[in-house]
Short mmCIF file of C-alpha atoms in Angstrom, two decimals:
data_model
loop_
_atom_site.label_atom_id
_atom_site.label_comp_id
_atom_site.label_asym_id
_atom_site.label_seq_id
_atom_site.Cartn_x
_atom_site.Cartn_y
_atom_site.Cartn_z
CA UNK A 277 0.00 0.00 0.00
CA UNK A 278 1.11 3.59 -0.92
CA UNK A 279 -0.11 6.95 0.89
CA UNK A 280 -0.10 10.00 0.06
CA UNK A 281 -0.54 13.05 1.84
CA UNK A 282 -1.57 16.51 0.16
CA UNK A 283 -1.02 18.63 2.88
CA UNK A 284 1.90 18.17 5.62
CA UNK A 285 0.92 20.21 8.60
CA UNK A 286 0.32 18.73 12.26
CA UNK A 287 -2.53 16.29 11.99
CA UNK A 288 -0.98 14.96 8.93
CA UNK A 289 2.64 14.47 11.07
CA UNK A 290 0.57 13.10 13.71
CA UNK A 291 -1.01 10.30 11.27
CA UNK A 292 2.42 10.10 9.84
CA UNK A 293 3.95 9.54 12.74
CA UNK A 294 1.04 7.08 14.13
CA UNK A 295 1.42 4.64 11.00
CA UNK A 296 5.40 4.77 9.94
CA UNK A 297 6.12 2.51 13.35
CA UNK A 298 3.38 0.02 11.88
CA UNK A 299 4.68 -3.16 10.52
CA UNK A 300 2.01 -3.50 7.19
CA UNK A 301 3.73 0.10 5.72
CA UNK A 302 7.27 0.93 5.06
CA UNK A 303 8.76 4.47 5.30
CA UNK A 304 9.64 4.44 1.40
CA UNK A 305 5.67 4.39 0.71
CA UNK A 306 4.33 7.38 2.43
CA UNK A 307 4.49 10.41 0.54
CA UNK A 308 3.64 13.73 1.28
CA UNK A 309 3.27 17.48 -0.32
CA UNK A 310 3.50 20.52 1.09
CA UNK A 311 4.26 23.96 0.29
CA UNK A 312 6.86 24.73 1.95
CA UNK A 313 9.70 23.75 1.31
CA UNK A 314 11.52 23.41 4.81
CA UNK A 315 8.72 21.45 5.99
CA UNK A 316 9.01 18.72 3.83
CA UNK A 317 12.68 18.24 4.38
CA UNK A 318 11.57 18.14 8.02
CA UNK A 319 9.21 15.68 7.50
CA UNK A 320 11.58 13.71 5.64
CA UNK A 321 14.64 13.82 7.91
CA UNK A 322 12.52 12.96 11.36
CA UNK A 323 10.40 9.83 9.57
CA UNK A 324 12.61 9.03 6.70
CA UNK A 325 9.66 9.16 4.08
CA UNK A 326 9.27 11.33 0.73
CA UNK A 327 8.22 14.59 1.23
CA UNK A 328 8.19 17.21 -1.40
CA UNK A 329 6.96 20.34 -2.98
CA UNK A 330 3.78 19.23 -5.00
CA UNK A 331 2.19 15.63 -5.42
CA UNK A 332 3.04 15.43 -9.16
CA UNK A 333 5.77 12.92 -8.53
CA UNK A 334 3.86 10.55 -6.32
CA UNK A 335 -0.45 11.18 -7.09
CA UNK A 336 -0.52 8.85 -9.70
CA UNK A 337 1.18 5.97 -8.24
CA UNK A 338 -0.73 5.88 -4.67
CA UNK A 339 -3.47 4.03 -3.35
CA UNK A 340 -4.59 6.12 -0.62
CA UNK A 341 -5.04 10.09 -1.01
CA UNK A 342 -5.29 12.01 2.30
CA UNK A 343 -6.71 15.19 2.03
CA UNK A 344 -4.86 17.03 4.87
CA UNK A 345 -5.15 20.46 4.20
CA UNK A 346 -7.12 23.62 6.21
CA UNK A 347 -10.37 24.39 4.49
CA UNK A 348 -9.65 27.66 2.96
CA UNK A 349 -7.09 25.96 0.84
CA UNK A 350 -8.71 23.03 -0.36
CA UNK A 351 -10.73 23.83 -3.35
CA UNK A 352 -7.60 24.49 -5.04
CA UNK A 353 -5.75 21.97 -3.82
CA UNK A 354 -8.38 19.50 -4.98
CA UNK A 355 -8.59 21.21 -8.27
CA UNK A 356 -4.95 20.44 -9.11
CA UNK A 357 -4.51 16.66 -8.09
CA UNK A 358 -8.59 15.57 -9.13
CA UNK A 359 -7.47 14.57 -12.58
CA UNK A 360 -4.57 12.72 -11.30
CA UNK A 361 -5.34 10.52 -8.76
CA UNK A 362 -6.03 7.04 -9.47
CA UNK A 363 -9.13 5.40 -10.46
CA UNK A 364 -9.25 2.60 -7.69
CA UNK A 365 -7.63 5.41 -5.30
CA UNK A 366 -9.11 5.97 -1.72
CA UNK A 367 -9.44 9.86 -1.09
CA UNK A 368 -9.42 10.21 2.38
CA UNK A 369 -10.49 13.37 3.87
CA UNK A 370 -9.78 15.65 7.20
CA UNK A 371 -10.77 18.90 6.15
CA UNK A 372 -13.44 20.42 8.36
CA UNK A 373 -16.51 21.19 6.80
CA UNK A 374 -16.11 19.60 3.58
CA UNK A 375 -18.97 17.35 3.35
CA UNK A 376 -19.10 14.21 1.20
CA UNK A 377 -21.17 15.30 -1.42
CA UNK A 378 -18.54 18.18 -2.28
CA UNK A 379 -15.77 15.47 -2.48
CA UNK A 380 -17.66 12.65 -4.44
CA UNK A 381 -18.03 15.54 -7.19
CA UNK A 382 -14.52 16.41 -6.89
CA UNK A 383 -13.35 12.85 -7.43
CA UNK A 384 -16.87 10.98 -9.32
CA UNK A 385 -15.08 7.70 -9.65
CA UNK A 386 -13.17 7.37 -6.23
CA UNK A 387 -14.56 5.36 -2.95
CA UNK A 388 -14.07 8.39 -0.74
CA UNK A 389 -14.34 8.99 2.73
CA UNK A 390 -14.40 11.28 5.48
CA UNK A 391 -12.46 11.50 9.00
CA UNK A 392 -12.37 13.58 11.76
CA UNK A 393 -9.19 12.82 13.65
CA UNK A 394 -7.45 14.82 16.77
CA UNK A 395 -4.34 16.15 17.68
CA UNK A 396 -3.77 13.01 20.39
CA UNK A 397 -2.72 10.78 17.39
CA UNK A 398 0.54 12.51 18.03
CA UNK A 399 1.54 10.41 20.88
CA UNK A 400 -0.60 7.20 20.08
CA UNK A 401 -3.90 8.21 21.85
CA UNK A 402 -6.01 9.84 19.01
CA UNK A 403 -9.68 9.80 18.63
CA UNK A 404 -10.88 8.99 15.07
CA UNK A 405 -14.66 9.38 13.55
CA UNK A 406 -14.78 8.04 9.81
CA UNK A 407 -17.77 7.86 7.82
CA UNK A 408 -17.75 6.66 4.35
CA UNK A 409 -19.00 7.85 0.85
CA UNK A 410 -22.03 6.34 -1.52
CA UNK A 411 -18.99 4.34 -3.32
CA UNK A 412 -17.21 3.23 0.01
CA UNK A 413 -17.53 -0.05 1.00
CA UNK A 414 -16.77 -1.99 3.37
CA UNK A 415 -12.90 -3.05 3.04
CA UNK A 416 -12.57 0.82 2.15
CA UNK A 417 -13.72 1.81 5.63
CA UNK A 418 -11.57 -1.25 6.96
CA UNK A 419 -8.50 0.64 5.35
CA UNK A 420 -8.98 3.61 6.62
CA UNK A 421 -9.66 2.10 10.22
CA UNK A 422 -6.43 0.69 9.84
CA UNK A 423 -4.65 3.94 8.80
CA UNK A 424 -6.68 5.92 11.62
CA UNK A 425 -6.16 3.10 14.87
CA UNK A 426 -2.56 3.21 14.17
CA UNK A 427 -2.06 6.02 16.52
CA UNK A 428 -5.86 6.07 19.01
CA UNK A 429 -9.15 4.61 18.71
CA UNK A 430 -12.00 4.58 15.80
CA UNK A 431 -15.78 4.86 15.47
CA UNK A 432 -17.82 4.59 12.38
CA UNK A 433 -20.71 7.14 12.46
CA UNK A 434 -23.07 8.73 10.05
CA UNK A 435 -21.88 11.87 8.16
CA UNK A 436 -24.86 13.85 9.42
CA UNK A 437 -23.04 14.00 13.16
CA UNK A 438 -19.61 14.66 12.34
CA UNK A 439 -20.28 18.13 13.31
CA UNK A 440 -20.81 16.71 17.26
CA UNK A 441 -17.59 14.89 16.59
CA UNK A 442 -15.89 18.08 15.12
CA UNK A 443 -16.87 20.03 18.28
CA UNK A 444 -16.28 17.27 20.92
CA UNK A 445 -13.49 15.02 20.26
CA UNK A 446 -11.71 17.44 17.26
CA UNK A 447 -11.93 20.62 19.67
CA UNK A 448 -12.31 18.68 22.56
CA UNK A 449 -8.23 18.47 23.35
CA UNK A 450 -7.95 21.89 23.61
CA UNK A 451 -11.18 22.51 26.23
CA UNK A 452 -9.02 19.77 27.84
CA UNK A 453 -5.79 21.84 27.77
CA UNK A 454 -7.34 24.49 29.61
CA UNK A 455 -8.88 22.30 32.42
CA UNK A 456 -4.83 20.96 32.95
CA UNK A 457 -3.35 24.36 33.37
CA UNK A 458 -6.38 26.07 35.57
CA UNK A 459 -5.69 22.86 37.58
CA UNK A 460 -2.13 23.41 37.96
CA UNK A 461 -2.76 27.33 38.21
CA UNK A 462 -4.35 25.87 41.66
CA UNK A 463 -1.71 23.65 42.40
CA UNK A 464 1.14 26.59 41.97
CA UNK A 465 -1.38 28.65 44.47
CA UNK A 466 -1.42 26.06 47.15
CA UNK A 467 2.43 25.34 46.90
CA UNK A 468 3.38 22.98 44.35
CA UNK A 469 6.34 24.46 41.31
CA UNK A 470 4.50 24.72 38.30
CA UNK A 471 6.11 21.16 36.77
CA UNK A 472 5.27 19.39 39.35
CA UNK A 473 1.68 20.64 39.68
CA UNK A 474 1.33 20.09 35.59
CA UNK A 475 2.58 16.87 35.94
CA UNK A 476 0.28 16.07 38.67
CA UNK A 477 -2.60 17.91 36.60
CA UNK A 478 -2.71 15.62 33.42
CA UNK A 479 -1.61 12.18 34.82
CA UNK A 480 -4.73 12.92 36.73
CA UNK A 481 -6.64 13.38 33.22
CA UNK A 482 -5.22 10.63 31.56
CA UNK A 483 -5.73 8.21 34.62
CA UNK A 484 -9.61 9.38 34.81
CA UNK A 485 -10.17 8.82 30.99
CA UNK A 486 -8.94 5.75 30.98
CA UNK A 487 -10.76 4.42 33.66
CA UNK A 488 -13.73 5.62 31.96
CA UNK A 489 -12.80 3.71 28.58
CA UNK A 490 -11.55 0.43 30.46
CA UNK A 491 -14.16 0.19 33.16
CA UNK A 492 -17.18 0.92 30.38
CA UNK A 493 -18.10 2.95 33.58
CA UNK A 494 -19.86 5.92 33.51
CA UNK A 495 -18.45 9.06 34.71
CA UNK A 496 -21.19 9.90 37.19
CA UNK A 497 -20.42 6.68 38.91
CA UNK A 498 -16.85 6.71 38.59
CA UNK A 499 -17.06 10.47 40.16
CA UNK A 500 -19.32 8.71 43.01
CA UNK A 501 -16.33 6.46 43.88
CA UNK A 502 -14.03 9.10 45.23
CA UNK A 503 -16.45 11.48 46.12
CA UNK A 504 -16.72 10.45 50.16
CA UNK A 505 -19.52 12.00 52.29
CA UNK A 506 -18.26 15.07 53.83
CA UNK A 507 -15.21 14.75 52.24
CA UNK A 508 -12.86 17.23 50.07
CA UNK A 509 -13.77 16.13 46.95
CA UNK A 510 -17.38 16.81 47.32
CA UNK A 511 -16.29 20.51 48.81
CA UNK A 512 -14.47 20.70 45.21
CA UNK A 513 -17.52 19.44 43.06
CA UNK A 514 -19.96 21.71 44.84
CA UNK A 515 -17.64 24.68 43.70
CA UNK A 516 -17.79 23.35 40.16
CA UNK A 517 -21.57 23.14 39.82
CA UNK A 518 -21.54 26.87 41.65
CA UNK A 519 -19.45 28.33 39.08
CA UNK A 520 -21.06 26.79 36.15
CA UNK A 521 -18.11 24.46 34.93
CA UNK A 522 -20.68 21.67 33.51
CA UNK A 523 -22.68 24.45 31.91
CA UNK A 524 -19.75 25.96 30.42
CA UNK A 525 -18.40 22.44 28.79
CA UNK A 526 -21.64 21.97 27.13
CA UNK A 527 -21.19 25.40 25.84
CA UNK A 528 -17.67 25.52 24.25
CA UNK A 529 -18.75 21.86 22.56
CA UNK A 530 -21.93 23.30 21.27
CA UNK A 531 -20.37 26.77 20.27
CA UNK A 532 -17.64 24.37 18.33
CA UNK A 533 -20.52 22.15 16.73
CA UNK A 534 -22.44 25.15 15.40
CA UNK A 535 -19.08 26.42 13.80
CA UNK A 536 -18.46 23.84 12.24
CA UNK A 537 -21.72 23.74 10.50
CA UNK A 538 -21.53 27.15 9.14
CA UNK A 539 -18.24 25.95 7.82
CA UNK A 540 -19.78 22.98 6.32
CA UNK A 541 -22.53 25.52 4.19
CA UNK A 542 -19.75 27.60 2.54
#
């Protein structure tokens, strides 16, 4: 299997970098374009795979096309690798907004398929939504669920809600971001030095979400486990519901979910 990337900016490193350690792909058949000219040798010199300024040298030769690039630059990007790409070709997409229809007309022949990824892939623990095209079928979707696991987990779902996915699990890391440094704000105020308190801050995240995802728990009752009666935790949680935390999380997903559907109509 060849990929190619047409776009090489941080999710596509972080795919990159999730599928070059797998064993089914060499190094030598990932390819990737992008504009600049520095990045590319970067990309090349850290994971020893082609990088270079355009996709004429590798488009017509692949058997994946990933569709990397930010949404104000894809219709031209499109237009100048649509006539190229292979027949039997997967185009994969992860360009917000860009719904299915718009791609099936860009590329009438392809199986073609859209993703929303997140910036976890980086370090193995991405979260992937796929959901395929009218001529997608199933060992296309199995493909890109290989591509997608390499670095985090995978759901199928219907293109209709990849706008919730956009806003929750695509925006999601950065909501989380600012939960880990107001919680190690607190821990600097009651003593701790800042990398200890930041370290203490986000093991704490990543130990709660994964007992959520390995207990099949949910997070009411896993909240209820270590939230004694009269206890300091409970002092904590009453502050949160006080100051509207909840209230706010549903708000920064929903305000991210409504953007990206005004993206989607333009």
């Amino acid at each position: 299997m060849k990929i190619g990337f047409i776009g090489g900016g941080a999710m596509a490193e972080a795919i990159v970098c999730g599928i070059s350690s797998q064993p089914w792909i060499k190094p030598q058949d990932i390819y990737i374009s992008d504009h600049k000219e520095k990045r590319c040798n970067y990309l090349h010199d850290k994971y020893n795979v082609n990088a270079s300024v355009g996709a004429q040298s590798f488009i017509k030769s692949v058997d994946v096309v990933i569709l990397a690039i930010k949404p104000q630059s894809a219709a031209k990007a499109i237009d100048e690798i649509k006539g190229l790409v292979k027949s039997d070709a997967i185009v994969i997409s992860i360009i917000a907004g860009m719904l299915l229809t718009a791609l099936e007309k860009a590329f009438p022949v392809n199986p073609v398929i859209r993703v929303m990824p997140n910036t976890p892939m980086a370090v193995g623990a991405g979260m992937s939504a796929i959901a395929l095209g009218k001529k997608a079928e199933e060992v296309h979707g199995s493909i890109a669920e290989k591509i997608f696991s390499s670095a985090g987990r995978v759901i199928f779902v219907e293109e209709k809600l990849m706008d919730a996915v956009s806003g929750l699990s695509g925006s999601g890391p950065a909501f989380i971001f600012v939960l880990i440094d107001a919680m190690s704000d607190a821990g600097v105020k009651a003593g701790l030095k800042r990398n200890a308190a930041i370290q203490l801050a986000a093991q704490t995240v990543l130990g709660s979400a994964k007992m959520v995802l390995e207990t099949g728990m949910h997070p009411a009752q896993l909240r209820d486990q270590v939230t004694s009666p009269g206890g300091t935790t409970i002092e904590g949680v009453h502050v949160m519901e006080q100051r509207g935390v909840r209230g706010a999380m549903i708000d920064a997903v929903t305000a991210a979910v409504e953007k990206s559907r005004a993206m989607g109509k333009k």
